[in-house]
Coordinates of C-alpha atoms in Angstrom, one line a residue:
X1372 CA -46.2 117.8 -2.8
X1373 CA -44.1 116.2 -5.8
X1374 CA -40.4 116.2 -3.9
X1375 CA -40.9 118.9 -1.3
X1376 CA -40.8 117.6 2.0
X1377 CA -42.1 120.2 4.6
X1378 CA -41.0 118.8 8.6
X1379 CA -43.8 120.2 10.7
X1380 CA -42.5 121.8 13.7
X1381 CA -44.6 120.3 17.1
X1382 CA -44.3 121.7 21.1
X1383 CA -45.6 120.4 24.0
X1384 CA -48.1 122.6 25.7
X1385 CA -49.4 121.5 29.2
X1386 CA -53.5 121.5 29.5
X1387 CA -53.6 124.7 31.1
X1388 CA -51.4 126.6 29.1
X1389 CA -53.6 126.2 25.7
X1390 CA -55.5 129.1 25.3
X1391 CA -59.7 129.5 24.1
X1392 CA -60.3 132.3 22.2
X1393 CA -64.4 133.8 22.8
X1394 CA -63.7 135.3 19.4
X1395 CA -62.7 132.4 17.3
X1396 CA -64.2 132.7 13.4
X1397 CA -65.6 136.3 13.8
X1398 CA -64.3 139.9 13.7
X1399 CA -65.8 141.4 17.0
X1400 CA -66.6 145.0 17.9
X1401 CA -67.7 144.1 21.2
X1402 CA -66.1 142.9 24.5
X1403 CA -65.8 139.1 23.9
X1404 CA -65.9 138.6 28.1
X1405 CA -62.8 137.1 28.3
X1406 CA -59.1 137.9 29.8
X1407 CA -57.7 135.1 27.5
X1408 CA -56.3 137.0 24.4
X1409 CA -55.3 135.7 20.9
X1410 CA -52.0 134.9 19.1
X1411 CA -50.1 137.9 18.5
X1412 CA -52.1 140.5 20.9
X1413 CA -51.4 142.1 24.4
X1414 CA -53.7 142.5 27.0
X1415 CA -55.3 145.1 27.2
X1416 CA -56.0 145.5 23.8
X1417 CA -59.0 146.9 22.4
X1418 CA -61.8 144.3 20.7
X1419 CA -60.3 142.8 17.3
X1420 CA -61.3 143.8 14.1
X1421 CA -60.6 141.4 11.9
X1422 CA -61.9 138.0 10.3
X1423 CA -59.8 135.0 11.8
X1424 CA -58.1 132.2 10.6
X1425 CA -61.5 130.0 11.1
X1426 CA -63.5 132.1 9.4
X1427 CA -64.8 131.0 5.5
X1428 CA -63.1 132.9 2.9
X1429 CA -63.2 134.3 -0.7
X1430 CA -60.7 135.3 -3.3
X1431 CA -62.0 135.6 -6.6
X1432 CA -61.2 137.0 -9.9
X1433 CA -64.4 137.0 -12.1
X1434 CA -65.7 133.2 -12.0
X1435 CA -62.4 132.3 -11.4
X1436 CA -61.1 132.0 -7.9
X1437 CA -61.2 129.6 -4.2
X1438 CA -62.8 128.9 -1.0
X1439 CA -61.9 128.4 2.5
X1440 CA -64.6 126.8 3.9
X1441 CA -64.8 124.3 6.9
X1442 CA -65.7 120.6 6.5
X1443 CA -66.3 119.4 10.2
X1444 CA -63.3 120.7 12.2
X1445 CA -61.1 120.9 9.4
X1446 CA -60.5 123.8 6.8
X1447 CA -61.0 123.1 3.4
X1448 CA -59.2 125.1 -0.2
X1449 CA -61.7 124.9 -3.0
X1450 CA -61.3 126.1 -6.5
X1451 CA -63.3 126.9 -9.6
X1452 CA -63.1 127.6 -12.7
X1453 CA -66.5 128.5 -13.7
X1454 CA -68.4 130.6 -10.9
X1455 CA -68.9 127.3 -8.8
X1456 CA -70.7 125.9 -11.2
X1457 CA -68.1 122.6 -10.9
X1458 CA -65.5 123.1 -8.0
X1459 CA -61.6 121.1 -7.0
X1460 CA -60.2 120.0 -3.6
X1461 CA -57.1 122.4 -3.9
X1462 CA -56.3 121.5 0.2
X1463 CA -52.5 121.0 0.4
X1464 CA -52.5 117.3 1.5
X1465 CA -50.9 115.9 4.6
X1466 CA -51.1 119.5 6.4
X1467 CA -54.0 119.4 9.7
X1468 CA -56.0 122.2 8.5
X1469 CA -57.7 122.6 12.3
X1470 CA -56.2 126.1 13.3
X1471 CA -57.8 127.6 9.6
X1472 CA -56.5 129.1 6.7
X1473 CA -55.7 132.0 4.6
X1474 CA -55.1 132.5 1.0
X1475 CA -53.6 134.7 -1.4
X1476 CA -53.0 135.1 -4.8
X1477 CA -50.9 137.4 -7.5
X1478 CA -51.1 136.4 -11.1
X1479 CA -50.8 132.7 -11.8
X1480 CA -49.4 132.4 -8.3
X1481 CA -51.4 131.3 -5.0
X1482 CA -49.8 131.1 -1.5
X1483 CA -51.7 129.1 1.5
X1484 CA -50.5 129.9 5.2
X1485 CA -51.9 127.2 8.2
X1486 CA -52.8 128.6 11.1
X1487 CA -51.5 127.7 14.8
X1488 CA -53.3 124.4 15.9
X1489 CA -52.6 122.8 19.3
X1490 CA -48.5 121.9 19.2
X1491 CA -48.4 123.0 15.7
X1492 CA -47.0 126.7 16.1
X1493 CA -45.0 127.0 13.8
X1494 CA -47.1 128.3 10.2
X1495 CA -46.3 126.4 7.0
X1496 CA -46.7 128.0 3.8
X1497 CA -47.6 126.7 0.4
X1498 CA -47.2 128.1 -2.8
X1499 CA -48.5 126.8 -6.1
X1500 CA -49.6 127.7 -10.0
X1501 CA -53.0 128.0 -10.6
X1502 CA -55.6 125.9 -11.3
X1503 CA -53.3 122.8 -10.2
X1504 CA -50.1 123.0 -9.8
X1505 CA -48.2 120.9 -7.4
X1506 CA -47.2 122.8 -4.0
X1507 CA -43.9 124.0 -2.9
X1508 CA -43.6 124.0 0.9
X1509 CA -41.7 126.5 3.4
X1510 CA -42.2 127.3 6.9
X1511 CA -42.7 130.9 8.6
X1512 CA -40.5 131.1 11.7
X1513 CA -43.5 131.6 14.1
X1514 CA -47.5 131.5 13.6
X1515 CA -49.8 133.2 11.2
X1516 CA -51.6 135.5 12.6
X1517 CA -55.1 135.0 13.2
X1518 CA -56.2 137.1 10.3
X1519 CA -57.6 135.3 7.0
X1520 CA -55.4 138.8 5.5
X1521 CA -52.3 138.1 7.3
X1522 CA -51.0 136.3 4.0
X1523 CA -50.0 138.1 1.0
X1524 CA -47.9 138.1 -2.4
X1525 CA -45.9 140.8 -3.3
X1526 CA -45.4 139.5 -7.1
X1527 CA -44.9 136.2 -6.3
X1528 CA -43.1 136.9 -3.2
X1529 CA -44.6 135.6 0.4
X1530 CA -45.1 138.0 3.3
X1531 CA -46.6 137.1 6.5
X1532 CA -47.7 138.6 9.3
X1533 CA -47.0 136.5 12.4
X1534 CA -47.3 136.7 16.4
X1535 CA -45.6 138.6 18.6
X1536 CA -45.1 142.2 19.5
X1537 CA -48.2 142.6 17.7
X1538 CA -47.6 141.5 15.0
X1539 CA -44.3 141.1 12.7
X1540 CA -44.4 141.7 8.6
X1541 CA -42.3 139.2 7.4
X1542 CA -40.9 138.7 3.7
X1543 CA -39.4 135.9 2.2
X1544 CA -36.1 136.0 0.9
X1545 CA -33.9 133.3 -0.6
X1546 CA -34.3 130.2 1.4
X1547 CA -35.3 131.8 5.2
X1548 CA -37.4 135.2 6.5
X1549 CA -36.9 139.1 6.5
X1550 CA -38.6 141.1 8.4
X1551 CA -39.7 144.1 7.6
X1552 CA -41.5 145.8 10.3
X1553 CA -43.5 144.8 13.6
X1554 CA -46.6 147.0 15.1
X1555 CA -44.0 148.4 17.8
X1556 CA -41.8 149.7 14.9
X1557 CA -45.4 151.6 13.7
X1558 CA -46.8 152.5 17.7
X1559 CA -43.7 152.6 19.8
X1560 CA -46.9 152.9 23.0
X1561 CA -47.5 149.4 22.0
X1562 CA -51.1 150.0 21.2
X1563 CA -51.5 148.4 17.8
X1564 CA -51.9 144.8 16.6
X1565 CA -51.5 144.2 12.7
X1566 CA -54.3 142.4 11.0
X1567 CA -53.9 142.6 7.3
X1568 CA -51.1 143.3 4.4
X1569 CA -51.8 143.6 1.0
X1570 CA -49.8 144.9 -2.3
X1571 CA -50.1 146.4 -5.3
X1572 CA -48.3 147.7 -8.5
X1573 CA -45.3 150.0 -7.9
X1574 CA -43.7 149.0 -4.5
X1575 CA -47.1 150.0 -3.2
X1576 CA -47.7 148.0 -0.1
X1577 CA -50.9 148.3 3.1
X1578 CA -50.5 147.3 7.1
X1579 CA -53.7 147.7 8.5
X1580 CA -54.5 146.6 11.9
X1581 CA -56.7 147.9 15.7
X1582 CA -55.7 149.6 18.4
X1583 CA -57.5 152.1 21.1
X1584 CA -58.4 155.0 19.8
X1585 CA -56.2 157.5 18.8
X1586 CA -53.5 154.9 17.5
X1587 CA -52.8 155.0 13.8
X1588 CA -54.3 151.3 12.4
X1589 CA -53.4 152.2 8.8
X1590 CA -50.0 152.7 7.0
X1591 CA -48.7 153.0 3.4
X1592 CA -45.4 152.2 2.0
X1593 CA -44.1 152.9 -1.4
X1594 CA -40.7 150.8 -2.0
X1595 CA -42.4 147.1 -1.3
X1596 CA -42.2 147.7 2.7
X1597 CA -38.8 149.3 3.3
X1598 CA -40.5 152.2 5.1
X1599 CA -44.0 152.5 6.4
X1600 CA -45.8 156.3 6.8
X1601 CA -48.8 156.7 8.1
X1602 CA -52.6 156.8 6.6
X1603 CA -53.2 160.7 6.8
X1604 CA -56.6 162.3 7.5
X1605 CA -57.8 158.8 9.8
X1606 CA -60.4 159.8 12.0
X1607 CA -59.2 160.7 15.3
X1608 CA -61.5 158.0 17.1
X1609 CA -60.3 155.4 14.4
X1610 CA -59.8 151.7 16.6
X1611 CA -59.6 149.5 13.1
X1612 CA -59.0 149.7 9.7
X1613 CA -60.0 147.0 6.9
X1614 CA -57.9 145.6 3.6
X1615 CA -57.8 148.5 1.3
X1616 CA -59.6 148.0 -2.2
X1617 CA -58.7 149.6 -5.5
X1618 CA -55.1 150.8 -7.6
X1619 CA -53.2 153.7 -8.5
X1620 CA -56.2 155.6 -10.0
X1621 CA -58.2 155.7 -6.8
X1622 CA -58.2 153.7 -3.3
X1623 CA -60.9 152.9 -0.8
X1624 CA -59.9 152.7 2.9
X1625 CA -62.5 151.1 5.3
X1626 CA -61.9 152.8 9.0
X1627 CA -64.1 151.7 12.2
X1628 CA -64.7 154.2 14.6
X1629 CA -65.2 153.7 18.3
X1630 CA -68.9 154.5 18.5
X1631 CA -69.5 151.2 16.1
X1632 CA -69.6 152.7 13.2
X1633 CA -67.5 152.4 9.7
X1634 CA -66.7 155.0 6.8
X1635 CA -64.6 154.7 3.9
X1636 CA -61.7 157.0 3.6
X1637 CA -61.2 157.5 -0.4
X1638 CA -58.8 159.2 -2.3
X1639 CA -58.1 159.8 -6.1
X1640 CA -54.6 161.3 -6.1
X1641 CA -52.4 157.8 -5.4
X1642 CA -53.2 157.9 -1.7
X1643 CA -52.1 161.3 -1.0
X1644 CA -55.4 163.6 0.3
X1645 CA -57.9 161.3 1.8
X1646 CA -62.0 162.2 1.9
X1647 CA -64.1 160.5 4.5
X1648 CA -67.0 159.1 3.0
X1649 CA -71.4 158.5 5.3
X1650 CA -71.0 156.5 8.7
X1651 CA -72.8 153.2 9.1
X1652 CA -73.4 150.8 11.6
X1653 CA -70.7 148.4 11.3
X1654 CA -72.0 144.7 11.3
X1655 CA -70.3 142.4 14.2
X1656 CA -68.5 140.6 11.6
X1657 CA -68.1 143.3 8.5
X1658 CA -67.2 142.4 5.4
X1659 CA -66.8 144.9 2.2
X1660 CA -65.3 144.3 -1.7
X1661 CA -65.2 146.8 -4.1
X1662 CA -65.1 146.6 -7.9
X1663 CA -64.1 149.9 -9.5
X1664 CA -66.2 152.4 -7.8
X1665 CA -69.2 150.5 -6.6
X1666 CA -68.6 148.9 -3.1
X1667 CA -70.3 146.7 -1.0
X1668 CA -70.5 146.4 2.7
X1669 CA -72.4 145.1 5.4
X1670 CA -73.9 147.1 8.0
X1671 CA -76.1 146.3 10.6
X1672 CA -80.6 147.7 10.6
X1673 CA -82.7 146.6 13.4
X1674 CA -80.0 144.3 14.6
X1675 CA -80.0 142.4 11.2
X1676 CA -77.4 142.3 9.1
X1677 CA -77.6 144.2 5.7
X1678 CA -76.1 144.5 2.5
X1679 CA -74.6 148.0 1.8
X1680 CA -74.0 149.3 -1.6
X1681 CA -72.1 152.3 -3.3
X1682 CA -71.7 153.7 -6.3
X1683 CA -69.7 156.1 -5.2
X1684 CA -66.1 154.7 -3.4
X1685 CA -68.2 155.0 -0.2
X1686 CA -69.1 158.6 0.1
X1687 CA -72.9 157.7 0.3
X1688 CA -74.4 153.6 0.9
X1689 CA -77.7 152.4 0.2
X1690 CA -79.8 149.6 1.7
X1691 CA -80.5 147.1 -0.4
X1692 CA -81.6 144.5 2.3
X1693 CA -80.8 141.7 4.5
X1694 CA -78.1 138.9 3.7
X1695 CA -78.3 135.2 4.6
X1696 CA -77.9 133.9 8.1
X1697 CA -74.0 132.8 8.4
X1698 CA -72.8 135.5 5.7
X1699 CA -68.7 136.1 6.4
X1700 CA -67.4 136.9 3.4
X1701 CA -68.3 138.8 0.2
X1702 CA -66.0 139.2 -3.8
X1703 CA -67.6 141.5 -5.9
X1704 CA -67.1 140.3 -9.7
X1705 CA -68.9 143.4 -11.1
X1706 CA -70.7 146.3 -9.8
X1707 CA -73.7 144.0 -10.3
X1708 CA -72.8 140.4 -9.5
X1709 CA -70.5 138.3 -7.4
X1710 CA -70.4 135.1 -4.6
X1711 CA -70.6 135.6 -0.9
X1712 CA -69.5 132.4 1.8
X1713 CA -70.2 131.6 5.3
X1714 CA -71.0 129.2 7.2
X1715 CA -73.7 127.4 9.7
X1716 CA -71.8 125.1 12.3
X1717 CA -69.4 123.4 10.5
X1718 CA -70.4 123.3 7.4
X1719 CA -69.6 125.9 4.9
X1720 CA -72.0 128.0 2.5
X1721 CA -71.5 129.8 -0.7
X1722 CA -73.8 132.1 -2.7
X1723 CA -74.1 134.1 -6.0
X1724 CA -75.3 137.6 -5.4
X1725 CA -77.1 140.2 -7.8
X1726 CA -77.6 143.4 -7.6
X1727 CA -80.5 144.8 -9.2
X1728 CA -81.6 148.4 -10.4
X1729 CA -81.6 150.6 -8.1
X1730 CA -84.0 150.0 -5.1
X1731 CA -84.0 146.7 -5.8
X1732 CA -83.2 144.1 -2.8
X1733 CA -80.1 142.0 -3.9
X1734 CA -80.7 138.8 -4.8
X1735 CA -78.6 135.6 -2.7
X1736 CA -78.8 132.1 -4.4
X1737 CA -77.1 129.6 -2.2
X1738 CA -75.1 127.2 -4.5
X1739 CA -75.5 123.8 -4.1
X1740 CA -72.0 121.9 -2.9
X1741 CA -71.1 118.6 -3.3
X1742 CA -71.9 116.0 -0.6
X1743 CA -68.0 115.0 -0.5
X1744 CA -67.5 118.4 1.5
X1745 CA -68.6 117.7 4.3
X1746 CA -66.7 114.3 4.7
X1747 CA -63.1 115.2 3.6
X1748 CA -62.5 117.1 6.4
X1749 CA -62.8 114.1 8.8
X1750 CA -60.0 112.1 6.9
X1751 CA -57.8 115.0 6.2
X1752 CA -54.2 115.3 7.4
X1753 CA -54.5 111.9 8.4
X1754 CA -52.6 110.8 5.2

């Protein structure tokens, strides 16, 4: 990590104490049949909505981008230059990757948080210069959430959301932690756990998060996180909301209802009036991207999962069939092409997808990885 020194913090934790999560590596709408509950939530609290720490990952900017993807228990950062076509280990070295990733990026600038993993609790956080620059180590104060979009650069400043109370919004600032707001400040019934932050040009920052219905799950903020209003016109039998997609000429707002179902709130005024786009039926473990207007999303038919698309910020969707077995994740390039990633046991799985005319079923061409994949995760953080 050329002359950054990073001292993990370890705690004992008897047996008995560690907790299992039912829900590891998916986003659940259903009852996972379990009283054990995850870093950062209450009991009590309704099922999650969100894609966890062990769960494979894009973020991609045309044929440009990375992966999280798991090689045997480990987690795994992969970049490319070229649509996959070649690929890097980008995996900060010396760092167990066991308790999952998440990644963000801004510009030149990428940020990689580690999750929680066995007497690792406190989240380091490395930042680097794309494609390969060396990494620059800090430490957040408390665990990363277990949301692969509880990371996120505000320019190329971190902020975190971490356990506790819900959920705390942390920024860095000089050499320690601000924080900015936690779910109580947002739902003073304590009815809310934050799952994603994300920023934009302007100040213009989004906490989404679940609750039970009838909590607010989305909020806005204008000056870079200093205040936090609300999302106006959420259903009223809202229990999640998803990462926002889009800018200052138009957002797209992903809200799960509590009969199962997901529609996308759109606006095209800077995220003042709000229009609620068709229902679907949400997909155990959904997924959406946008690029411009055209969205994707994936819903559930006949108990398989589908690919959604729309060509209209999600007022109306269209079938365009069923995805691979082990589908997570999806990064929309174009309104026409883009990669998808998953994973079957513990090895991970990317795609290319294409969308053709309309009618057309979308085409998924699994991308052959390189056989070193599945091996590196044995010997890493062992170094």
């Amino acid at each position: 990590m050329s002359g950054h020194r990073l001292r993990l913090r370890y705690s004992r934790i008897p047996a008995s104490r560690k907790l299992i999560s039912c829900c590891a590596a998916t986003i659940v709408l259903t009852a996972c049949g379990s009283s054990s509950t995850g870093a950062g939530d209450r009991a009590g609290d309704p099922p999650k909505a969100r894609a966890g720490l062990s769960s494979p990952a894009l973020l991609m900017t045309g044929s440009s981008g990375y992966a999280l993807l798991p090689s045997g228990s480990s987690w795994l950062l992969l970049g490319t230059q070229d649509g996959w076509r070649t690929l890097a280990n980008r995996t900060p070295p010396a760092v167990p990757t066991d308790g999952g990733l998440a990644i963000a990026g801004a510009g030149h600038t990428i940020a990689v948080a580690v999750g929680p993993y066995d007497r690792l609790l406190a989240s380091p956080v490395l930042s680097s210069q794309a494609p390969a620059g060396d990494w620059t180590p800090v430490e957040l104060p408390a665990g990363l959430a277990d949301s692969r979009h509880a990371l996120a650069l505000d320019g190329t400043v971190v902020t975190a959301i971490v356990t506790g109370a819900g959920g705390r919004l942390l920024r860095r600032s000089g050499n320690g932690w601000v924080s900015l707001v936690t779910a109580i400040d947002l739902a003073p019934a304590g009815q809310l756990s934050l799952d994603s932050i994300s920023w934009a040009a302007g100040g213009r920052g989004w906490l989404t998060g679940h609750g039970r219905s009838g909590t607010a799950v989305a909020f806005t903020s204008k000056d870079d996180g200093r205040t936090w209003m609300v999302v106006s016109d959420l259903p009223r039998d809202a229990v999640a909301a998803l990462t926002p997609c889009g800018n200052s000429n138009g957002w797209q707002l992903p809200v799960l209802s509590s009969d199962g179902s997901v529609r996308v709130l759109r606006s095209a005024d800077g995220a003042t009036g709000w229009q609620l786009g068709a229902p679907i039926q949400t997909a155990d473990q959904p997924s959406w991207t946008c690029a411009d207007h055209t969205s994707w999303l994936l819903g559930v038919v006949s108990g398989a999962n589908h690919l959604f698309i729309s060509t209209d910020s999600g007022a109306s969707w269209f079938d365009r069939g069923a995805v691979p077995s082990g589908l997570t994740d999806l990064s929309a390039s174009s309104a026409t092409n883009g990669f998808a990633a998953g994973q079957d046991g513990h090895s991970g799985l990317l795609w290319s997808v294409s969308i053709g005319g309309p009618g057309a079923k979308v085409g998924f061409s699994r991308l052959k990885l390189p056989s070193w994949i599945a091996s590196l995760g044995r010997s890493h953080g062992s170094s």
